[in-house]
Amino acid sequence: MRDILICGGAGYIGSHMAQWAAAHGYTVTVLDNLSTGHAGAVRWGELIQADLLDTSALERAFKGRRFDAVMHFCARSLVGESVSRPYEYYTNNVTGTLNLLETMRRHEVSKLVFSSTAAVFGNPIHDVIDENHPKAPINPYGASKLMAERVLADAAHAHGLRSVALRYFNAAGALPEHGIGEAHACETHLIPNVLRSALTDGPALKIFGDDYPTSDGTCVRDYVHVQDLAQAHALALDFMGEHEGAHAFNLGNGQGFSVHEVIAAAASVVGKAIPFEIAPQRAGDPPKLVASSSKAREQLGWRPQWTALTPILESAWRWHRAPPSWFPNQN
Ligand code: UDP
């Protein structure tokens, strides 16, 4: 299984996947509509600019090529935005996935690694979330990903599709030495926002809520380095070689950090205090999301290398301090 199509390979996690795959001997093709990704981040294979909602363009992308497997990172992925613009989320994340699956079926590509999310679980009822935790998404983003997971289960029965859904907790970090990292024109994520406020004299960082039922009142998340996520995808390819059906794994470090803890750790990485102000809670944010990744460790053989928060923050800091020329103007 050496020839892979990475849908969304110009984006944050997809570009790290492409780097990992090329470094491990895979032939990489990237398909991306460049709506949020960057041509400059596609450095390890051909770029096909196409949208999953454009079925003719998808057909052209598959015609004359022979992919052994597809990795599907294309998605709208902002929780808050999904609450205010649900139709866009269901269209992109569900219809886009259906279009991709139908094209794969026609071209007899029968293996898919799917980017899923901790947001499929909704408000946790256990301290640490394993795969058996009830799935009750509280925002359209999580609901759209859960729908796509359900489609994968049905596709296994109907068409023999083999799939692995990987539910990321909070992707973080960068590989500045390879020229890739997080680069969103509209940045909503905590770590890049913290680092940007250390770099600029712009408005202070906003902490969205300090009245959650957590130890310091701010939300707790499980930060996992994108390179470790890429490693898990490669292991999922091997897993599908041996296992039929639709499978799902949670990917995180198993350790939760509050927003205050992230800010404090970032302040010691950047060597200065990071000013912040308290703002209202953001719609759709659960108080705490921490993964159990035992299943991924046991069944995929996943061994995350970036297990501490500080090196993850350092890699992101090196990236944000010296971004490439294609890094977007942020608002
Ligand atoms: N957050 C924050 N200020 C920001 C961005 C995020 O307080 O500028 C909080 C957010 O409310 C959540 C946590 O940081 O509790 C992680 O948010 P992020 O958007 O990075 O990831 P998410 O968990 O939503 O996928």
CSV table of C-alpha atoms and ligand atoms in Angstrom, one decimal:
chain,number,residue,atom,x,y,z
A,1,MET,CA,0.0,0.0,0.0
A,2,ARG,CA,2.3,2.7,-1.2
A,3,ASP,CA,0.3,5.1,-3.4
A,4,ILE,CA,-2.0,7.3,-1.3
A,5,LEU,CA,-4.4,10.2,-2.0
A,6,ILE,CA,-4.4,12.8,0.8
A,7,CYS,CA,-7.6,14.8,0.5
A,8,GLY,CA,-7.0,18.0,2.4
A,9,GLY,CA,-3.2,17.6,2.2
A,10,ALA,CA,-2.7,21.3,1.9
A,11,GLY,CA,-4.1,21.9,5.4
A,12,TYR,CA,-2.6,21.7,8.8
A,13,ILE,CA,-2.8,18.0,9.7
A,14,GLY,CA,-2.9,16.8,6.0
A,15,SER,CA,0.4,18.5,5.2
A,16,HIS,CA,2.1,16.8,8.2
A,17,MET,CA,0.6,13.6,6.9
A,18,ALA,CA,2.1,14.2,3.5
A,19,GLN,CA,5.6,14.9,5.0
A,20,TRP,CA,5.4,11.7,7.1
A,21,ALA,CA,4.2,9.5,4.2
A,22,ALA,CA,6.8,10.8,1.8
A,23,ALA,CA,9.5,10.3,4.4
A,24,HIS,CA,8.4,6.7,4.9
A,25,GLY,CA,8.4,5.7,1.2
A,26,TYR,CA,4.8,6.4,0.1
A,27,THR,CA,3.9,8.1,-3.1
A,28,VAL,CA,1.7,11.0,-2.2
A,29,THR,CA,-1.0,12.9,-4.2
A,30,VAL,CA,-2.8,15.8,-2.6
A,31,LEU,CA,-6.3,16.8,-3.4
A,32,ASP,CA,-7.4,20.1,-1.9
A,33,ASN,CA,-9.7,23.0,-2.8
A,34,LEU,CA,-7.3,25.4,-1.1
A,35,SER,CA,-10.2,27.1,0.8
A,36,THR,CA,-8.3,27.0,4.0
A,37,GLY,CA,-5.1,25.0,2.9
A,38,HIS,CA,-2.1,26.5,1.2
A,39,ALA,CA,-0.4,25.4,-2.0
A,40,GLY,CA,2.9,26.3,-0.3
A,41,ALA,CA,2.3,23.5,2.2
A,42,VAL,CA,2.1,20.9,-0.5
A,43,ARG,CA,5.8,19.9,-0.8
A,44,TRP,CA,5.7,16.1,-1.1
A,45,GLY,CA,3.6,15.3,-4.1
A,46,GLU,CA,1.4,16.5,-6.9
A,47,LEU,CA,-1.4,18.9,-6.0
A,48,ILE,CA,-4.8,18.5,-7.6
A,49,GLN,CA,-6.9,21.5,-6.9
A,50,ALA,CA,-10.5,20.2,-6.6
A,51,ASP,CA,-13.5,20.3,-4.2
A,52,LEU,CA,-15.2,17.2,-2.9
A,53,LEU,CA,-18.5,18.9,-3.7
A,54,ASP,CA,-17.5,18.9,-7.4
A,55,THR,CA,-18.1,15.3,-8.5
A,56,SER,CA,-16.8,15.8,-12.0
A,57,ALA,CA,-13.5,17.2,-10.6
A,58,LEU,CA,-13.3,14.2,-8.3
A,59,GLU,CA,-13.9,11.8,-11.1
A,60,ARG,CA,-11.1,13.5,-13.1
A,61,ALA,CA,-8.8,13.2,-10.1
A,62,PHE,CA,-9.2,9.5,-9.9
A,63,LYS,CA,-9.3,8.7,-13.6
A,64,GLY,CA,-6.0,7.3,-14.9
A,65,ARG,CA,-4.6,7.0,-11.3
A,66,ARG,CA,-4.4,4.0,-9.1
A,67,PHE,CA,-4.6,4.8,-5.4
A,68,ASP,CA,-4.1,2.0,-2.8
A,69,ALA,CA,-5.8,4.1,-0.1
A,70,VAL,CA,-7.3,7.5,0.6
A,71,MET,CA,-6.8,9.7,3.7
A,72,HIS,CA,-9.6,12.2,4.1
A,73,PHE,CA,-8.8,15.4,6.0
A,74,CYS,CA,-11.1,17.8,4.1
A,75,ALA,CA,-13.5,19.4,6.5
A,76,ARG,CA,-14.9,22.5,8.0
A,77,SER,CA,-13.7,22.1,11.6
A,78,LEU,CA,-14.5,25.1,13.7
A,79,VAL,CA,-16.9,24.4,16.6
A,80,GLY,CA,-18.2,27.9,17.0
A,81,GLU,CA,-18.7,28.5,13.3
A,82,SER,CA,-20.5,25.2,12.9
A,83,VAL,CA,-23.1,26.4,15.5
A,84,SER,CA,-23.8,29.5,13.4
A,85,ARG,CA,-23.5,28.0,9.9
A,86,PRO,CA,-24.7,24.4,10.3
A,87,TYR,CA,-25.7,23.9,6.6
A,88,GLU,CA,-22.1,24.5,5.4
A,89,TYR,CA,-20.9,21.9,7.9
A,90,TYR,CA,-23.3,19.2,6.9
A,91,THR,CA,-22.8,19.9,3.2
A,92,ASN,CA,-19.0,19.9,3.4
A,93,ASN,CA,-18.4,17.2,5.9
A,94,VAL,CA,-21.2,14.8,5.0
A,95,THR,CA,-22.0,15.4,1.4
A,96,GLY,CA,-18.3,15.8,0.6
A,97,THR,CA,-17.5,12.5,2.2
A,98,LEU,CA,-20.3,10.8,0.4
A,99,ASN,CA,-19.0,12.1,-2.9
A,100,LEU,CA,-15.5,10.9,-2.1
A,101,LEU,CA,-16.8,7.4,-1.1
A,102,GLU,CA,-18.8,7.1,-4.2
A,103,THR,CA,-15.9,8.0,-6.4
A,104,MET,CA,-13.7,5.6,-4.5
A,105,ARG,CA,-16.3,2.8,-5.0
A,106,ARG,CA,-16.4,3.5,-8.8
A,107,HIS,CA,-12.6,3.3,-9.0
A,108,GLU,CA,-12.3,0.3,-6.7
A,109,VAL,CA,-10.3,2.0,-4.0
A,110,SER,CA,-11.4,0.2,-0.8
A,111,LYS,CA,-9.4,1.7,2.1
A,112,LEU,CA,-10.0,5.0,3.8
A,113,VAL,CA,-8.5,6.7,6.8
A,114,PHE,CA,-11.0,9.3,8.0
A,115,SER,CA,-10.3,12.4,10.2
A,116,SER,CA,-12.8,12.3,13.0
A,117,THR,CA,-12.9,14.2,16.2
A,118,ALA,CA,-13.4,14.2,20.0
A,119,ALA,CA,-16.4,16.4,19.2
A,120,VAL,CA,-18.4,13.3,18.4
A,121,PHE,CA,-18.7,12.6,22.1
A,122,GLY,CA,-20.3,15.8,23.3
A,123,ASN,CA,-20.2,16.6,27.0
A,124,PRO,CA,-18.2,13.8,28.6
A,125,ILE,CA,-19.7,11.7,31.3
A,126,HIS,CA,-16.4,10.0,32.1
A,127,ASP,CA,-13.2,11.7,33.1
A,128,VAL,CA,-11.2,10.0,30.3
A,129,ILE,CA,-12.9,9.3,27.0
A,130,ASP,CA,-12.5,5.9,25.4
A,131,GLU,CA,-14.1,4.6,22.2
A,132,ASN,CA,-17.2,3.2,24.1
A,133,HIS,CA,-18.1,6.5,25.5
A,134,PRO,CA,-21.6,7.6,24.4
A,135,LYS,CA,-21.6,9.7,21.2
A,136,ALA,CA,-23.8,12.7,21.7
A,137,PRO,CA,-22.3,15.7,19.9
A,138,ILE,CA,-23.3,19.1,21.1
A,139,ASN,CA,-22.5,21.0,18.0
A,140,PRO,CA,-23.0,20.6,14.2
A,141,TYR,CA,-19.3,20.0,13.6
A,142,GLY,CA,-19.3,16.9,15.9
A,143,ALA,CA,-22.6,15.8,14.5
A,144,SER,CA,-21.4,16.0,10.9
A,145,LYS,CA,-18.3,13.9,11.7
A,146,LEU,CA,-20.5,11.3,13.6
A,147,MET,CA,-22.8,11.1,10.6
A,148,ALA,CA,-19.8,10.4,8.3
A,149,GLU,CA,-18.6,7.7,10.7
A,150,ARG,CA,-22.0,6.1,10.4
A,151,VAL,CA,-21.8,6.2,6.7
A,152,LEU,CA,-18.4,4.4,6.9
A,153,ALA,CA,-20.0,1.6,8.9
A,154,ASP,CA,-22.8,1.2,6.3
A,155,ALA,CA,-20.2,1.4,3.5
A,156,ALA,CA,-18.4,-1.6,5.1
A,157,HIS,CA,-21.5,-3.7,4.9
A,158,ALA,CA,-22.7,-2.6,1.5
A,159,HIS,CA,-19.5,-2.2,-0.4
A,160,GLY,CA,-16.8,-3.9,1.6
A,161,LEU,CA,-15.0,-0.5,2.4
A,162,ARG,CA,-12.3,-0.9,5.0
A,163,SER,CA,-12.0,2.3,7.1
A,164,VAL,CA,-10.3,3.7,10.2
A,165,ALA,CA,-11.8,6.8,11.8
A,166,LEU,CA,-9.3,8.6,13.9
A,167,ARG,CA,-10.8,10.9,16.5
A,168,TYR,CA,-8.3,13.6,17.3
A,169,PHE,CA,-8.4,15.5,20.5
A,170,ASN,CA,-6.6,18.8,20.1
A,171,ALA,CA,-4.0,18.8,17.3
A,172,ALA,CA,-1.1,21.0,18.1
A,173,GLY,CA,2.5,21.8,17.3
A,174,ALA,CA,4.4,22.1,14.0
A,175,LEU,CA,7.4,20.9,12.0
A,176,PRO,CA,9.1,24.2,11.2
A,177,GLU,CA,12.2,22.3,9.9
A,178,HIS,CA,10.0,21.0,7.2
A,179,GLY,CA,8.3,24.3,6.5
A,180,ILE,CA,4.8,23.3,7.8
A,181,GLY,CA,2.7,24.3,10.8
A,182,GLU,CA,-0.7,25.7,11.6
A,183,ALA,CA,-1.6,28.6,9.3
A,184,HIS,CA,-5.3,29.6,9.4
A,185,ALA,CA,-6.4,32.9,7.9
A,186,CYS,CA,-9.0,33.1,10.6
A,187,GLU,CA,-7.3,31.6,13.6
A,188,THR,CA,-9.6,30.4,16.4
A,189,HIS,CA,-7.4,27.8,18.1
A,190,LEU,CA,-5.9,28.4,21.5
A,191,ILE,CA,-2.2,27.7,21.0
A,192,PRO,CA,-1.7,29.8,17.9
A,193,ASN,CA,-3.7,32.6,19.5
A,194,VAL,CA,-1.6,32.5,22.6
A,195,LEU,CA,1.7,32.6,20.6
A,196,ARG,CA,0.4,35.4,18.4
A,197,SER,CA,-0.4,37.5,21.3
A,198,ALA,CA,3.1,37.0,22.5
A,199,LEU,CA,4.4,38.2,19.1
A,200,THR,CA,2.2,41.2,18.5
A,201,ASP,CA,1.0,44.1,20.4
A,202,GLY,CA,-2.6,43.4,19.2
A,203,PRO,CA,-5.6,42.9,21.4
A,204,ALA,CA,-5.1,40.6,24.4
A,205,LEU,CA,-5.9,37.0,24.2
A,206,LYS,CA,-9.4,36.2,25.2
A,207,ILE,CA,-10.1,33.2,27.5
A,208,PHE,CA,-13.5,32.0,26.6
A,209,GLY,CA,-15.0,31.3,30.0
A,210,ASP,CA,-13.5,30.9,33.5
A,211,ASP,CA,-16.7,29.5,35.1
A,212,TYR,CA,-16.5,25.9,33.8
A,213,PRO,CA,-16.7,23.1,36.4
A,214,THR,CA,-12.9,22.5,36.1
A,215,SER,CA,-10.1,23.0,38.6
A,216,ASP,CA,-9.4,26.6,37.6
A,217,GLY,CA,-12.7,27.3,35.7
A,218,THR,CA,-11.2,27.2,32.2
A,219,CYS,CA,-11.7,24.4,29.7
A,220,VAL,CA,-9.4,21.4,29.8
A,221,ARG,CA,-8.1,19.8,26.5
A,222,ASP,CA,-5.8,17.0,25.5
A,223,TYR,CA,-3.1,18.4,23.1
A,224,VAL,CA,-1.5,15.9,20.7
A,225,HIS,CA,1.3,16.8,18.2
A,226,VAL,CA,0.4,16.6,14.5
A,227,GLN,CA,3.4,14.4,13.8
A,228,ASP,CA,2.0,11.8,16.2
A,229,LEU,CA,-1.3,12.0,14.5
A,230,ALA,CA,0.4,11.4,11.1
A,231,GLN,CA,2.1,8.3,12.6
A,232,ALA,CA,-1.3,7.0,13.6
A,233,HIS,CA,-2.6,7.4,10.1
A,234,ALA,CA,0.3,5.4,8.6
A,235,LEU,CA,-0.4,2.6,11.2
A,236,ALA,CA,-4.1,2.7,10.3
A,237,LEU,CA,-3.1,1.9,6.7
A,238,ASP,CA,-1.3,-1.2,7.9
A,239,PHE,CA,-4.2,-2.1,10.1
A,240,MET,CA,-6.6,-2.0,7.2
A,241,GLY,CA,-4.4,-4.5,5.3
A,242,GLU,CA,-5.4,-7.0,8.0
A,243,HIS,CA,-8.8,-6.0,9.2
A,244,GLU,CA,-12.1,-5.7,7.3
A,245,GLY,CA,-14.9,-3.3,8.4
A,246,ALA,CA,-15.1,0.2,9.9
A,247,HIS,CA,-13.0,0.9,13.0
A,248,ALA,CA,-12.5,4.0,15.2
A,249,PHE,CA,-9.7,5.0,17.5
A,250,ASN,CA,-9.3,8.0,19.9
A,251,LEU,CA,-6.0,9.9,19.6
A,252,GLY,CA,-4.7,12.0,22.5
A,253,ASN,CA,-2.0,12.1,25.1
A,254,GLY,CA,-4.3,11.2,27.9
A,255,GLN,CA,-3.4,14.3,29.8
A,256,GLY,CA,-5.6,17.4,30.2
A,257,PHE,CA,-4.4,21.0,30.4
A,258,SER,CA,-6.6,23.9,31.2
A,259,VAL,CA,-6.5,27.1,29.2
A,260,HIS,CA,-4.7,28.8,32.1
A,261,GLU,CA,-2.1,26.0,32.2
A,262,VAL,CA,-1.5,26.3,28.4
A,263,ILE,CA,-1.0,30.1,28.8
A,264,ALA,CA,1.5,29.6,31.7
A,265,ALA,CA,3.5,26.9,29.8
A,266,ALA,CA,3.6,29.1,26.7
A,267,ALA,CA,4.8,32.1,28.8
A,268,SER,CA,7.8,30.1,29.9
A,269,VAL,CA,8.5,28.9,26.3
A,270,VAL,CA,8.3,32.5,24.9
A,271,GLY,CA,10.0,34.0,28.0
A,272,LYS,CA,7.4,36.7,28.8
A,273,ALA,CA,4.0,37.0,30.4
A,274,ILE,CA,1.0,36.7,28.1
A,275,PRO,CA,-1.8,39.2,28.8
A,276,PHE,CA,-5.3,37.9,28.6
A,277,GLU,CA,-8.9,38.9,29.4
A,278,ILE,CA,-11.8,36.8,30.4
A,279,ALA,CA,-14.6,36.6,27.8
A,280,PRO,CA,-17.9,34.8,27.8
A,281,GLN,CA,-18.0,31.0,27.1
A,282,ARG,CA,-17.8,30.1,23.4
A,283,ALA,CA,-20.9,28.2,22.0
A,284,GLY,CA,-20.4,24.5,21.7
A,285,ASP,CA,-17.4,24.1,24.0
A,286,PRO,CA,-17.5,21.2,26.5
A,287,PRO,CA,-15.7,21.8,29.8
A,288,LYS,CA,-13.2,18.9,29.5
A,289,LEU,CA,-12.0,16.5,26.7
A,290,VAL,CA,-9.3,14.0,27.6
A,291,ALA,CA,-8.7,10.9,25.6
A,292,SER,CA,-7.9,7.3,26.4
A,293,SER,CA,-5.8,6.1,23.5
A,294,SER,CA,-5.2,2.6,24.9
A,295,LYS,CA,-7.0,1.0,21.9
A,296,ALA,CA,-4.8,2.9,19.4
A,297,ARG,CA,-1.7,1.9,21.4
A,298,GLU,CA,-2.8,-1.8,21.6
A,299,GLN,CA,-4.3,-2.4,18.2
A,300,LEU,CA,-2.5,0.1,16.0
A,301,GLY,CA,0.8,0.0,17.9
A,302,TRP,CA,0.7,3.8,18.2
A,303,ARG,CA,3.6,5.3,20.2
A,304,PRO,CA,3.3,9.1,20.4
A,305,GLN,CA,6.7,10.8,20.6
A,306,TRP,CA,5.5,14.2,21.8
A,307,THR,CA,4.2,13.4,25.2
A,308,ALA,CA,4.8,16.6,27.0
A,309,LEU,CA,3.2,20.0,26.4
A,310,THR,CA,6.3,22.1,26.5
A,311,PRO,CA,8.1,20.6,23.4
A,312,ILE,CA,4.7,20.8,21.5
A,313,LEU,CA,4.5,24.5,22.4
A,314,GLU,CA,8.2,25.0,21.5
A,315,SER,CA,7.7,23.5,18.0
A,316,ALA,CA,4.6,25.8,17.5
A,317,TRP,CA,6.6,28.8,18.8
A,318,ARG,CA,9.5,28.2,16.3
A,319,TRP,CA,6.9,28.0,13.5
A,320,HIS,CA,5.0,31.2,14.4
A,321,ARG,CA,8.2,33.2,15.0
A,322,ALA,CA,9.5,32.6,11.5
A,323,PRO,CA,6.5,31.7,9.3
A,324,PRO,CA,7.0,31.1,5.5
A,325,SER,CA,6.1,33.7,2.9
A,326,TRP,CA,2.7,32.0,2.2
A,327,PHE,CA,1.6,32.4,5.8
A,328,PRO,CA,-1.8,34.2,5.6
A,329,ASN,CA,-2.6,37.6,7.0
A,330,GLN,CA,-4.6,36.7,10.1
A,331,ASN,CA,-7.8,38.4,11.3
B,1,UDP,N1,-9.8,29.1,23.7
B,1,UDP,C1,-9.7,30.4,24.3
B,1,UDP,N2,-9.2,31.4,23.6
B,1,UDP,C2,-8.9,31.4,22.3
B,1,UDP,C3,-9.1,30.1,21.6
B,1,UDP,C4,-9.5,29.0,22.4
B,1,UDP,O1,-10.0,30.5,25.5
B,1,UDP,O2,-8.5,32.4,21.7
B,1,UDP,C5,-10.3,28.0,24.4
B,1,UDP,C6,-11.6,27.3,23.9
B,1,UDP,O3,-12.7,27.9,24.4
B,1,UDP,C7,-11.4,25.9,24.3
B,1,UDP,C8,-9.9,25.7,24.3
B,1,UDP,O4,-9.3,27.0,24.4
B,1,UDP,O5,-11.8,25.7,25.6
B,1,UDP,C9,-9.4,25.0,23.1
B,1,UDP,O6,-9.9,25.6,21.9
B,1,UDP,P1,-9.4,25.3,20.5
B,1,UDP,O7,-10.2,26.3,19.6
B,1,UDP,O8,-7.9,25.5,20.4
B,1,UDP,O9,-9.8,23.8,20.2
B,1,UDP,P2,-11.2,23.0,20.3
B,1,UDP,O10,-11.1,22.3,21.6
B,1,UDP,O11,-12.3,24.0,20.2
B,1,UDP,O12,-11.1,22.1,19.2
